[in-house]
Amino acid sequence: MGMTDPYKISQLSKELVAAELRSAPDPYKLAAKTIRETVHAALRAIPSNDPSADLAIQEAVRGGLQGLILADLDIAKGGILVLREILELALDLGRDPQEAILSVMKGIASLKRLVRADQLDKLRLEIDADYHGAGEAFSNLLQRVTDPGAAEKKV
């Protein structure tokens, strides 16, 4: 992901989710709500036509889901709940829902090297069941994520 995260939204989201997970009766719902709140706070400060809005969503998703990964929880279950929450938020804020879905999927895809392939495939199926055709877009995003160790292996 070429752009940087100058506001450290990813780190903030990860820490908020991780801090709350310990006491949560439903860690998936809590993570999704926390990520939604983080995205909402960020989007209030960003004009709707500003491309950094997409980055804010991606970074909040990436960071929040890292909290689930660190807790060894089901990323497919957490990921689909996050997608639903951010889509609802986009609609509430009058933002483009397709762009919001794409940004969430980019944020999840960026975690590819940290998530087991079966979890990503399960998530792809859930995305496709909820948003017909979006599972294929998610697969395409996963294919575009580069493995940071791949360049070293080729040498």
mmCIF file of N, CA, C and O in Angstrom, residues 14-100:
data_model
loop_
_atom_site.group_PDB
_atom_site.id
_atom_site.type_symbol
_atom_site.label_atom_id
_atom_site.label_comp_id
_atom_site.label_asym_id
_atom_site.label_seq_id
_atom_site.Cartn_x
_atom_site.Cartn_y
_atom_site.Cartn_z
ATOM 1 N N LYS A 14 -5.347 -0.941 16.406
ATOM 2 C CA LYS A 14 -4.845 -2.205 16.964
ATOM 3 C C LYS A 14 -4.858 -2.157 18.485
ATOM 4 O O LYS A 14 -5.314 -3.087 19.150
ATOM 5 N N GLU A 15 -4.365 -1.069 19.052
ATOM 6 C CA GLU A 15 -4.294 -0.959 20.504
ATOM 7 C C GLU A 15 -5.672 -0.868 21.144
ATOM 8 O O GLU A 15 -5.908 -1.452 22.206
ATOM 9 N N LEU A 16 -6.596 -0.145 20.505
ATOM 10 C CA LEU A 16 -7.956 -0.067 21.045
ATOM 11 C C LEU A 16 -8.623 -1.432 21.058
ATOM 12 O O LEU A 16 -9.241 -1.830 22.049
ATOM 13 N N VAL A 17 -8.500 -2.168 19.956
ATOM 14 C CA VAL A 17 -9.112 -3.499 19.887
ATOM 15 C C VAL A 17 -8.448 -4.430 20.898
ATOM 16 O O VAL A 17 -9.125 -5.117 21.663
ATOM 17 N N ALA A 18 -7.130 -4.456 20.930
ATOM 18 C CA ALA A 18 -6.409 -5.356 21.832
ATOM 19 C C ALA A 18 -6.761 -5.075 23.296
ATOM 20 O O ALA A 18 -6.959 -6.005 24.078
ATOM 21 N N ALA A 19 -6.867 -3.814 23.659
ATOM 22 C CA ALA A 19 -7.173 -3.449 25.043
ATOM 23 C C ALA A 19 -8.571 -3.898 25.447
ATOM 24 O O ALA A 19 -8.797 -4.309 26.589
ATOM 25 N N GLU A 20 -9.510 -3.836 24.518
ATOM 26 C CA GLU A 20 -10.896 -4.174 24.830
ATOM 27 C C GLU A 20 -11.193 -5.672 24.734
ATOM 28 O O GLU A 20 -12.130 -6.151 25.352
ATOM 29 N N LEU A 21 -10.414 -6.413 23.969
ATOM 30 C CA LEU A 21 -10.704 -7.826 23.732
ATOM 31 C C LEU A 21 -10.700 -8.658 25.008
ATOM 32 O O LEU A 21 -11.466 -9.609 25.136
ATOM 33 N N ARG A 22 -9.840 -8.306 25.934
ATOM 34 C CA ARG A 22 -9.678 -9.116 27.139
ATOM 35 C C ARG A 22 -10.978 -9.273 27.924
ATOM 36 O O ARG A 22 -11.217 -10.305 28.527
ATOM 37 N N SER A 23 -11.796 -8.257 27.929
ATOM 38 C CA SER A 23 -13.005 -8.285 28.756
ATOM 39 C C SER A 23 -14.290 -8.408 27.943
ATOM 40 O O SER A 23 -15.380 -8.277 28.493
ATOM 41 N N ALA A 24 -14.174 -8.685 26.661
ATOM 42 C CA ALA A 24 -15.350 -8.673 25.788
ATOM 43 C C ALA A 24 -16.067 -10.020 25.761
ATOM 44 O O ALA A 24 -15.434 -11.051 25.545
ATOM 45 N N PRO A 25 -17.394 -10.000 25.957
ATOM 46 C CA PRO A 25 -18.146 -11.246 25.809
ATOM 47 C C PRO A 25 -18.203 -11.702 24.337
ATOM 48 O O PRO A 25 -18.231 -12.894 24.059
ATOM 49 N N ASP A 26 -18.197 -10.756 23.402
ATOM 50 C CA ASP A 26 -18.172 -11.068 21.969
ATOM 51 C C ASP A 26 -17.039 -10.255 21.343
ATOM 52 O O ASP A 26 -17.247 -9.119 20.914
ATOM 53 N N PRO A 27 -15.837 -10.822 21.287
ATOM 54 C CA PRO A 27 -14.692 -10.049 20.801
ATOM 55 C C PRO A 27 -14.822 -9.609 19.344
ATOM 56 O O PRO A 27 -14.289 -8.570 18.965
ATOM 57 N N TYR A 28 -15.548 -10.364 18.534
ATOM 58 C CA TYR A 28 -15.698 -10.016 17.122
ATOM 59 C C TYR A 28 -16.565 -8.772 16.951
ATOM 60 O O TYR A 28 -16.224 -7.860 16.207
ATOM 61 N N LYS A 29 -17.669 -8.761 17.661
ATOM 62 C CA LYS A 29 -18.564 -7.606 17.597
ATOM 63 C C LYS A 29 -17.863 -6.370 18.165
ATOM 64 O O LYS A 29 -17.954 -5.284 17.603
ATOM 65 N N LEU A 30 -17.140 -6.565 19.261
ATOM 66 C CA LEU A 30 -16.414 -5.452 19.867
ATOM 67 C C LEU A 30 -15.362 -4.908 18.912
ATOM 68 O O LEU A 30 -15.228 -3.694 18.759
ATOM 69 N N ALA A 31 -14.612 -5.794 18.258
ATOM 70 C CA ALA A 31 -13.582 -5.345 17.319
ATOM 71 C C ALA A 31 -14.213 -4.562 16.172
ATOM 72 O O ALA A 31 -13.723 -3.490 15.801
ATOM 73 N N ALA A 32 -15.308 -5.081 15.626
ATOM 74 C CA ALA A 32 -15.973 -4.408 14.505
ATOM 75 C C ALA A 32 -16.477 -3.024 14.925
ATOM 76 O O ALA A 32 -16.319 -2.047 14.193
ATOM 77 N N LYS A 33 -17.074 -2.933 16.103
ATOM 78 C CA LYS A 33 -17.577 -1.646 16.592
ATOM 79 C C LYS A 33 -16.425 -0.671 16.856
ATOM 80 O O LYS A 33 -16.528 0.523 16.567
ATOM 81 N N THR A 34 -15.335 -1.164 17.421
ATOM 82 C CA THR A 34 -14.184 -0.311 17.711
ATOM 83 C C THR A 34 -13.564 0.213 16.420
ATOM 84 O O THR A 34 -13.222 1.396 16.318
ATOM 85 N N ILE A 35 -13.436 -0.655 15.421
ATOM 86 C CA ILE A 35 -12.902 -0.230 14.130
ATOM 87 C C ILE A 35 -13.836 0.795 13.502
ATOM 88 O O ILE A 35 -13.389 1.809 12.962
ATOM 89 N N ARG A 36 -15.144 0.552 13.604
ATOM 90 C CA ARG A 36 -16.117 1.515 13.064
ATOM 91 C C ARG A 36 -15.941 2.885 13.728
ATOM 92 O O ARG A 36 -15.933 3.913 13.054
ATOM 93 N N GLU A 37 -15.811 2.907 15.049
ATOM 94 C CA GLU A 37 -15.650 4.176 15.769
ATOM 95 C C GLU A 37 -14.361 4.882 15.360
ATOM 96 O O GLU A 37 -14.335 6.112 15.224
ATOM 97 N N THR A 38 -13.297 4.112 15.146
ATOM 98 C CA THR A 38 -12.027 4.691 14.727
ATOM 99 C C THR A 38 -12.163 5.304 13.333
ATOM 100 O O THR A 38 -11.707 6.423 13.085
ATOM 101 N N VAL A 39 -12.799 4.559 12.429
ATOM 102 C CA VAL A 39 -13.013 5.063 11.070
ATOM 103 C C VAL A 39 -13.892 6.304 11.105
ATOM 104 O O VAL A 39 -13.612 7.300 10.426
ATOM 105 N N HIS A 40 -14.946 6.266 11.906
ATOM 106 C CA HIS A 40 -15.854 7.408 11.995
ATOM 107 C C HIS A 40 -15.107 8.659 12.445
ATOM 108 O O HIS A 40 -15.271 9.747 11.863
ATOM 109 N N ALA A 41 -14.293 8.527 13.480
ATOM 110 C CA ALA A 41 -13.529 9.677 13.972
ATOM 111 C C ALA A 41 -12.598 10.211 12.886
ATOM 112 O O ALA A 41 -12.483 11.425 12.693
ATOM 113 N N ALA A 42 -11.957 9.305 12.155
ATOM 114 C CA ALA A 42 -11.034 9.737 11.098
ATOM 115 C C ALA A 42 -11.783 10.402 9.945
ATOM 116 O O ALA A 42 -11.353 11.444 9.438
ATOM 117 N N LEU A 43 -12.908 9.822 9.539
ATOM 118 C CA LEU A 43 -13.638 10.352 8.385
ATOM 119 C C LEU A 43 -14.279 11.706 8.653
ATOM 120 O O LEU A 43 -14.487 12.480 7.721
ATOM 121 N N ARG A 44 -14.572 11.989 9.898
ATOM 122 C CA ARG A 44 -15.132 13.310 10.219
ATOM 123 C C ARG A 44 -14.162 14.426 9.870
ATOM 124 O O ARG A 44 -14.574 15.551 9.595
ATOM 125 N N ALA A 45 -12.869 14.113 9.883
ATOM 126 C CA ALA A 45 -11.852 15.132 9.621
ATOM 127 C C ALA A 45 -11.382 15.148 8.167
ATOM 128 O O ALA A 45 -10.564 15.974 7.803
ATOM 129 N N ILE A 46 -11.911 14.227 7.349
ATOM 130 C CA ILE A 46 -11.428 14.095 5.968
ATOM 131 C C ILE A 46 -12.577 14.377 5.002
ATOM 132 O O ILE A 46 -13.625 13.746 5.099
ATOM 133 N N PRO A 47 -12.393 15.294 4.054
ATOM 134 C CA PRO A 47 -13.444 15.539 3.052
ATOM 135 C C PRO A 47 -13.738 14.263 2.253
ATOM 136 O O PRO A 47 -12.845 13.454 2.019
ATOM 137 N N SER A 48 -14.978 14.101 1.829
ATOM 138 C CA SER A 48 -15.385 12.856 1.171
ATOM 139 C C SER A 48 -14.648 12.587 -0.134
ATOM 140 O O SER A 48 -14.488 11.440 -0.523
ATOM 141 N N ASN A 49 -14.168 13.611 -0.813
ATOM 142 C CA ASN A 49 -13.461 13.396 -2.073
ATOM 143 C C ASN A 49 -11.952 13.248 -1.894
ATOM 144 O O ASN A 49 -11.218 13.124 -2.863
ATOM 145 N N ASP A 50 -11.481 13.260 -0.668
ATOM 146 C CA ASP A 50 -10.052 13.150 -0.375
ATOM 147 C C ASP A 50 -9.651 11.671 -0.364
ATOM 148 O O ASP A 50 -10.233 10.877 0.369
ATOM 149 N N PRO A 51 -8.652 11.289 -1.166
ATOM 150 C CA PRO A 51 -8.245 9.881 -1.218
ATOM 151 C C PRO A 51 -7.698 9.347 0.105
ATOM 152 O O PRO A 51 -7.651 8.135 0.306
ATOM 153 N N SER A 52 -7.323 10.221 1.007
ATOM 154 C CA SER A 52 -6.830 9.730 2.290
ATOM 155 C C SER A 52 -7.946 9.103 3.127
ATOM 156 O O SER A 52 -7.672 8.389 4.096
ATOM 157 N N ALA A 53 -9.218 9.330 2.745
ATOM 158 C CA ALA A 53 -10.325 8.661 3.430
ATOM 159 C C ALA A 53 -10.214 7.149 3.239
ATOM 160 O O ALA A 53 -10.425 6.376 4.184
ATOM 161 N N ASP A 54 -9.859 6.730 2.033
ATOM 162 C CA ASP A 54 -9.687 5.301 1.769
ATOM 163 C C ASP A 54 -8.553 4.734 2.609
ATOM 164 O O ASP A 54 -8.665 3.649 3.175
ATOM 165 N N LEU A 55 -7.469 5.479 2.704
ATOM 166 C CA LEU A 55 -6.332 5.038 3.504
ATOM 167 C C LEU A 55 -6.721 4.939 4.978
ATOM 168 O O LEU A 55 -6.320 3.994 5.664
ATOM 169 N N ALA A 56 -7.496 5.876 5.470
ATOM 170 C CA ALA A 56 -7.923 5.841 6.873
ATOM 171 C C ALA A 56 -8.712 4.568 7.159
ATOM 172 O O ALA A 56 -8.509 3.911 8.192
ATOM 173 N N ILE A 57 -9.606 4.201 6.247
ATOM 174 C CA ILE A 57 -10.382 2.969 6.419
ATOM 175 C C ILE A 57 -9.441 1.768 6.396
ATOM 176 O O ILE A 57 -9.504 0.897 7.279
ATOM 177 N N GLN A 58 -8.562 1.714 5.408
ATOM 178 C CA GLN A 58 -7.633 0.581 5.289
ATOM 179 C C GLN A 58 -6.791 0.422 6.551
ATOM 180 O O GLN A 58 -6.616 -0.694 7.053
ATOM 181 N N GLU A 59 -6.280 1.526 7.060
ATOM 182 C CA GLU A 59 -5.399 1.467 8.225
ATOM 183 C C GLU A 59 -6.155 1.075 9.494
ATOM 184 O O GLU A 59 -5.638 0.319 10.313
ATOM 185 N N ALA A 60 -7.363 1.577 9.666
ATOM 186 C CA ALA A 60 -8.153 1.203 10.842
ATOM 187 C C ALA A 60 -8.486 -0.284 10.803
ATOM 188 O O ALA A 60 -8.413 -0.980 11.827
ATOM 189 N N VAL A 61 -8.849 -0.777 9.625
ATOM 190 C CA VAL A 61 -9.162 -2.199 9.466
ATOM 191 C C VAL A 61 -7.912 -3.031 9.728
ATOM 192 O O VAL A 61 -7.944 -4.012 10.472
ATOM 193 N N ARG A 62 -6.807 -2.642 9.117
ATOM 194 C CA ARG A 62 -5.552 -3.388 9.292
ATOM 195 C C ARG A 62 -5.182 -3.465 10.775
ATOM 196 O O ARG A 62 -4.895 -4.521 11.314
ATOM 197 N N GLY A 63 -5.196 -2.327 11.434
ATOM 198 C CA GLY A 63 -4.807 -2.304 12.842
ATOM 199 C C GLY A 63 -5.764 -3.075 13.730
ATOM 200 O O GLY A 63 -5.344 -3.864 14.577
ATOM 201 N N GLY A 64 -7.061 -2.858 13.536
ATOM 202 C CA GLY A 64 -8.043 -3.553 14.368
ATOM 203 C C GLY A 64 -7.995 -5.054 14.200
ATOM 204 O O GLY A 64 -8.070 -5.807 15.178
ATOM 205 N N LEU A 65 -7.853 -5.509 12.972
ATOM 206 C CA LEU A 65 -7.793 -6.952 12.739
ATOM 207 C C LEU A 65 -6.484 -7.546 13.231
ATOM 208 O O LEU A 65 -6.434 -8.725 13.582
ATOM 209 N N GLN A 66 -5.422 -6.743 13.303
ATOM 210 C CA GLN A 66 -4.191 -7.238 13.909
ATOM 211 C C GLN A 66 -4.433 -7.586 15.375
ATOM 212 O O GLN A 66 -3.847 -8.531 15.893
ATOM 213 N N GLY A 67 -5.306 -6.827 16.024
ATOM 214 C CA GLY A 67 -5.673 -7.157 17.400
ATOM 215 C C GLY A 67 -6.310 -8.530 17.490
ATOM 216 O O GLY A 67 -6.014 -9.308 18.405
ATOM 217 N N LEU A 68 -7.178 -8.861 16.536
ATOM 218 C CA LEU A 68 -7.782 -10.199 16.508
ATOM 219 C C LEU A 68 -6.733 -11.268 16.200
ATOM 220 O O LEU A 68 -6.773 -12.360 16.777
ATOM 221 N N ILE A 69 -5.828 -10.964 15.293
ATOM 222 C CA ILE A 69 -4.774 -11.924 14.943
ATOM 223 C C ILE A 69 -3.916 -12.215 16.171
ATOM 224 O O ILE A 69 -3.615 -13.378 16.472
ATOM 225 N N LEU A 70 -3.535 -11.169 16.899
ATOM 226 C CA LEU A 70 -2.708 -11.356 18.094
ATOM 227 C C LEU A 70 -3.425 -12.185 19.158
ATOM 228 O O LEU A 70 -2.791 -12.893 19.923
ATOM 229 N N ALA A 71 -4.748 -12.096 19.186
ATOM 230 C CA ALA A 71 -5.539 -12.871 20.137
ATOM 231 C C ALA A 71 -5.879 -14.259 19.591
ATOM 232 O O ALA A 71 -6.604 -15.016 20.238
ATOM 233 N N ASP A 72 -5.377 -14.588 18.403
ATOM 234 C CA ASP A 72 -5.590 -15.873 17.744
ATOM 235 C C ASP A 72 -7.085 -16.157 17.545
ATOM 236 O O ASP A 72 -7.574 -17.262 17.804
ATOM 237 N N LEU A 73 -7.804 -15.138 17.073
ATOM 238 C CA LEU A 73 -9.237 -15.275 16.813
ATOM 239 C C LEU A 73 -9.503 -15.416 15.315
ATOM 240 O O LEU A 73 -8.635 -15.157 14.488
ATOM 241 N N ASP A 74 -10.705 -15.817 14.982
ATOM 242 C CA ASP A 74 -11.136 -16.112 13.610
ATOM 243 C C ASP A 74 -11.245 -14.824 12.792
ATOM 244 O O ASP A 74 -12.164 -14.026 12.980
ATOM 245 N N ILE A 75 -10.302 -14.632 11.877
ATOM 246 C CA ILE A 75 -10.269 -13.416 11.068
ATOM 247 C C ILE A 75 -11.444 -13.375 10.094
ATOM 248 O O ILE A 75 -11.951 -12.295 9.775
ATOM 249 N N ALA A 76 -11.896 -14.521 9.624
ATOM 250 C CA ALA A 76 -13.042 -14.536 8.710
ATOM 251 C C ALA A 76 -14.278 -13.975 9.412
ATOM 252 O O ALA A 76 -14.999 -13.144 8.857
ATOM 253 N N LYS A 77 -14.506 -14.406 10.631
ATOM 254 C CA LYS A 77 -15.667 -13.923 11.394
ATOM 255 C C LYS A 77 -15.530 -12.432 11.704
ATOM 256 O O LYS A 77 -16.468 -11.655 11.529
ATOM 257 N N GLY A 78 -14.356 -12.027 12.131
ATOM 258 C CA GLY A 78 -14.129 -10.611 12.423
ATOM 259 C C GLY A 78 -14.172 -9.751 11.176
ATOM 260 O O GLY A 78 -14.743 -8.664 11.178
ATOM 261 N N GLY A 79 -13.585 -10.246 10.097
ATOM 262 C CA GLY A 79 -13.514 -9.477 8.863
ATOM 263 C C GLY A 79 -14.873 -9.169 8.267
ATOM 264 O O GLY A 79 -15.128 -8.044 7.827
ATOM 265 N N ILE A 80 -15.768 -10.157 8.262
ATOM 266 C CA ILE A 80 -17.097 -9.927 7.667
ATOM 267 C C ILE A 80 -17.896 -8.953 8.534
ATOM 268 O O ILE A 80 -18.631 -8.110 8.010
ATOM 269 N N LEU A 81 -17.734 -9.029 9.845
ATOM 270 C CA LEU A 81 -18.432 -8.077 10.721
ATOM 271 C C LEU A 81 -17.910 -6.654 10.507
ATOM 272 O O LEU A 81 -18.687 -5.695 10.489
ATOM 273 N N VAL A 82 -16.607 -6.522 10.321
ATOM 274 C CA VAL A 82 -16.022 -5.210 10.060
ATOM 275 C C VAL A 82 -16.553 -4.667 8.739
ATOM 276 O O VAL A 82 -16.932 -3.494 8.641
ATOM 277 N N LEU A 83 -16.596 -5.507 7.729
ATOM 278 C CA LEU A 83 -17.106 -5.080 6.422
ATOM 279 C C LEU A 83 -18.535 -4.557 6.543
ATOM 280 O O LEU A 83 -18.869 -3.493 6.009
ATOM 281 N N ARG A 84 -19.367 -5.268 7.276
ATOM 282 C CA ARG A 84 -20.760 -4.836 7.466
ATOM 283 C C ARG A 84 -20.837 -3.502 8.208
ATOM 284 O O ARG A 84 -21.638 -2.631 7.856
ATOM 285 N N GLU A 85 -20.021 -3.363 9.250
ATOM 286 C CA GLU A 85 -20.030 -2.128 10.045
ATOM 287 C C GLU A 85 -19.586 -0.918 9.218
ATOM 288 O O GLU A 85 -20.201 0.144 9.285
ATOM 289 N N ILE A 86 -18.527 -1.091 8.443
ATOM 290 C CA ILE A 86 -18.008 0.039 7.671
ATOM 291 C C ILE A 86 -18.946 0.379 6.519
ATOM 292 O O ILE A 86 -19.126 1.558 6.184
ATOM 293 N N LEU A 87 -19.575 -0.611 5.935
ATOM 294 C CA LEU A 87 -20.571 -0.339 4.895
ATOM 295 C C LEU A 87 -21.726 0.473 5.487
ATOM 296 O O LEU A 87 -22.144 1.481 4.908
ATOM 297 N N GLU A 88 -22.210 0.065 6.639
ATOM 298 C CA GLU A 88 -23.295 0.802 7.303
ATOM 299 C C GLU A 88 -22.860 2.233 7.631
ATOM 300 O O GLU A 88 -23.615 3.184 7.424
ATOM 301 N N LEU A 89 -21.624 2.386 8.111
ATOM 302 C CA LEU A 89 -21.109 3.716 8.424
ATOM 303 C C LEU A 89 -21.045 4.574 7.166
ATOM 304 O O LEU A 89 -21.439 5.743 7.189
ATOM 305 N N ALA A 90 -20.548 3.993 6.074
ATOM 306 C CA ALA A 90 -20.454 4.750 4.811
ATOM 307 C C ALA A 90 -21.832 5.237 4.385
ATOM 308 O O ALA A 90 -21.992 6.396 3.984
ATOM 309 N N LEU A 91 -22.820 4.380 4.493
ATOM 310 C CA LEU A 91 -24.187 4.772 4.126
ATOM 311 C C LEU A 91 -24.698 5.868 5.062
ATOM 312 O O LEU A 91 -25.307 6.843 4.609
ATOM 313 N N ASP A 92 -24.426 5.727 6.364
ATOM 314 C CA ASP A 92 -24.853 6.736 7.343
ATOM 315 C C ASP A 92 -24.222 8.100 7.062
ATOM 316 O O ASP A 92 -24.852 9.133 7.277
ATOM 317 N N LEU A 93 -22.974 8.078 6.585
ATOM 318 C CA LEU A 93 -22.246 9.331 6.346
ATOM 319 C C LEU A 93 -22.404 9.851 4.918
ATOM 320 O O LEU A 93 -21.818 10.879 4.564
ATOM 321 N N GLY A 94 -23.143 9.139 4.094
ATOM 322 C CA GLY A 94 -23.319 9.563 2.714
ATOM 323 C C GLY A 94 -22.074 9.376 1.864
ATOM 324 O O GLY A 94 -21.873 10.078 0.873
ATOM 325 N N ARG A 95 -21.244 8.426 2.234
ATOM 326 C CA ARG A 95 -20.029 8.131 1.473
ATOM 327 C C ARG A 95 -20.313 6.983 0.507
ATOM 328 O O ARG A 95 -21.269 6.236 0.669
ATOM 329 N N ASP A 96 -19.465 6.823 -0.482
ATOM 330 C CA ASP A 96 -19.627 5.792 -1.503
ATOM 331 C C ASP A 96 -19.460 4.408 -0.859
ATOM 332 O O ASP A 96 -18.361 4.063 -0.407
ATOM 333 N N PRO A 97 -20.523 3.598 -0.823
ATOM 334 C CA PRO A 97 -20.426 2.288 -0.173
ATOM 335 C C PRO A 97 -19.471 1.333 -0.882
ATOM 336 O O PRO A 97 -18.789 0.548 -0.227
ATOM 337 N N GLN A 98 -19.393 1.412 -2.203
ATOM 338 C CA GLN A 98 -18.469 0.532 -2.927
ATOM 339 C C GLN A 98 -17.024 0.869 -2.612
ATOM 340 O O GLN A 98 -16.185 -0.022 -2.459
ATOM 341 N N GLU A 99 -16.722 2.150 -2.507
ATOM 342 C CA GLU A 99 -15.362 2.556 -2.134
ATOM 343 C C GLU A 99 -15.040 2.102 -0.716
ATOM 344 O O GLU A 99 -13.914 1.679 -0.431
ATOM 345 N N ALA A 100 -16.030 2.179 0.170
ATOM 346 C CA ALA A 100 -15.819 1.747 1.557
ATOM 347 C C ALA A 100 -15.534 0.245 1.605
ATOM 348 O O ALA A 100 -14.607 -0.199 2.291
#
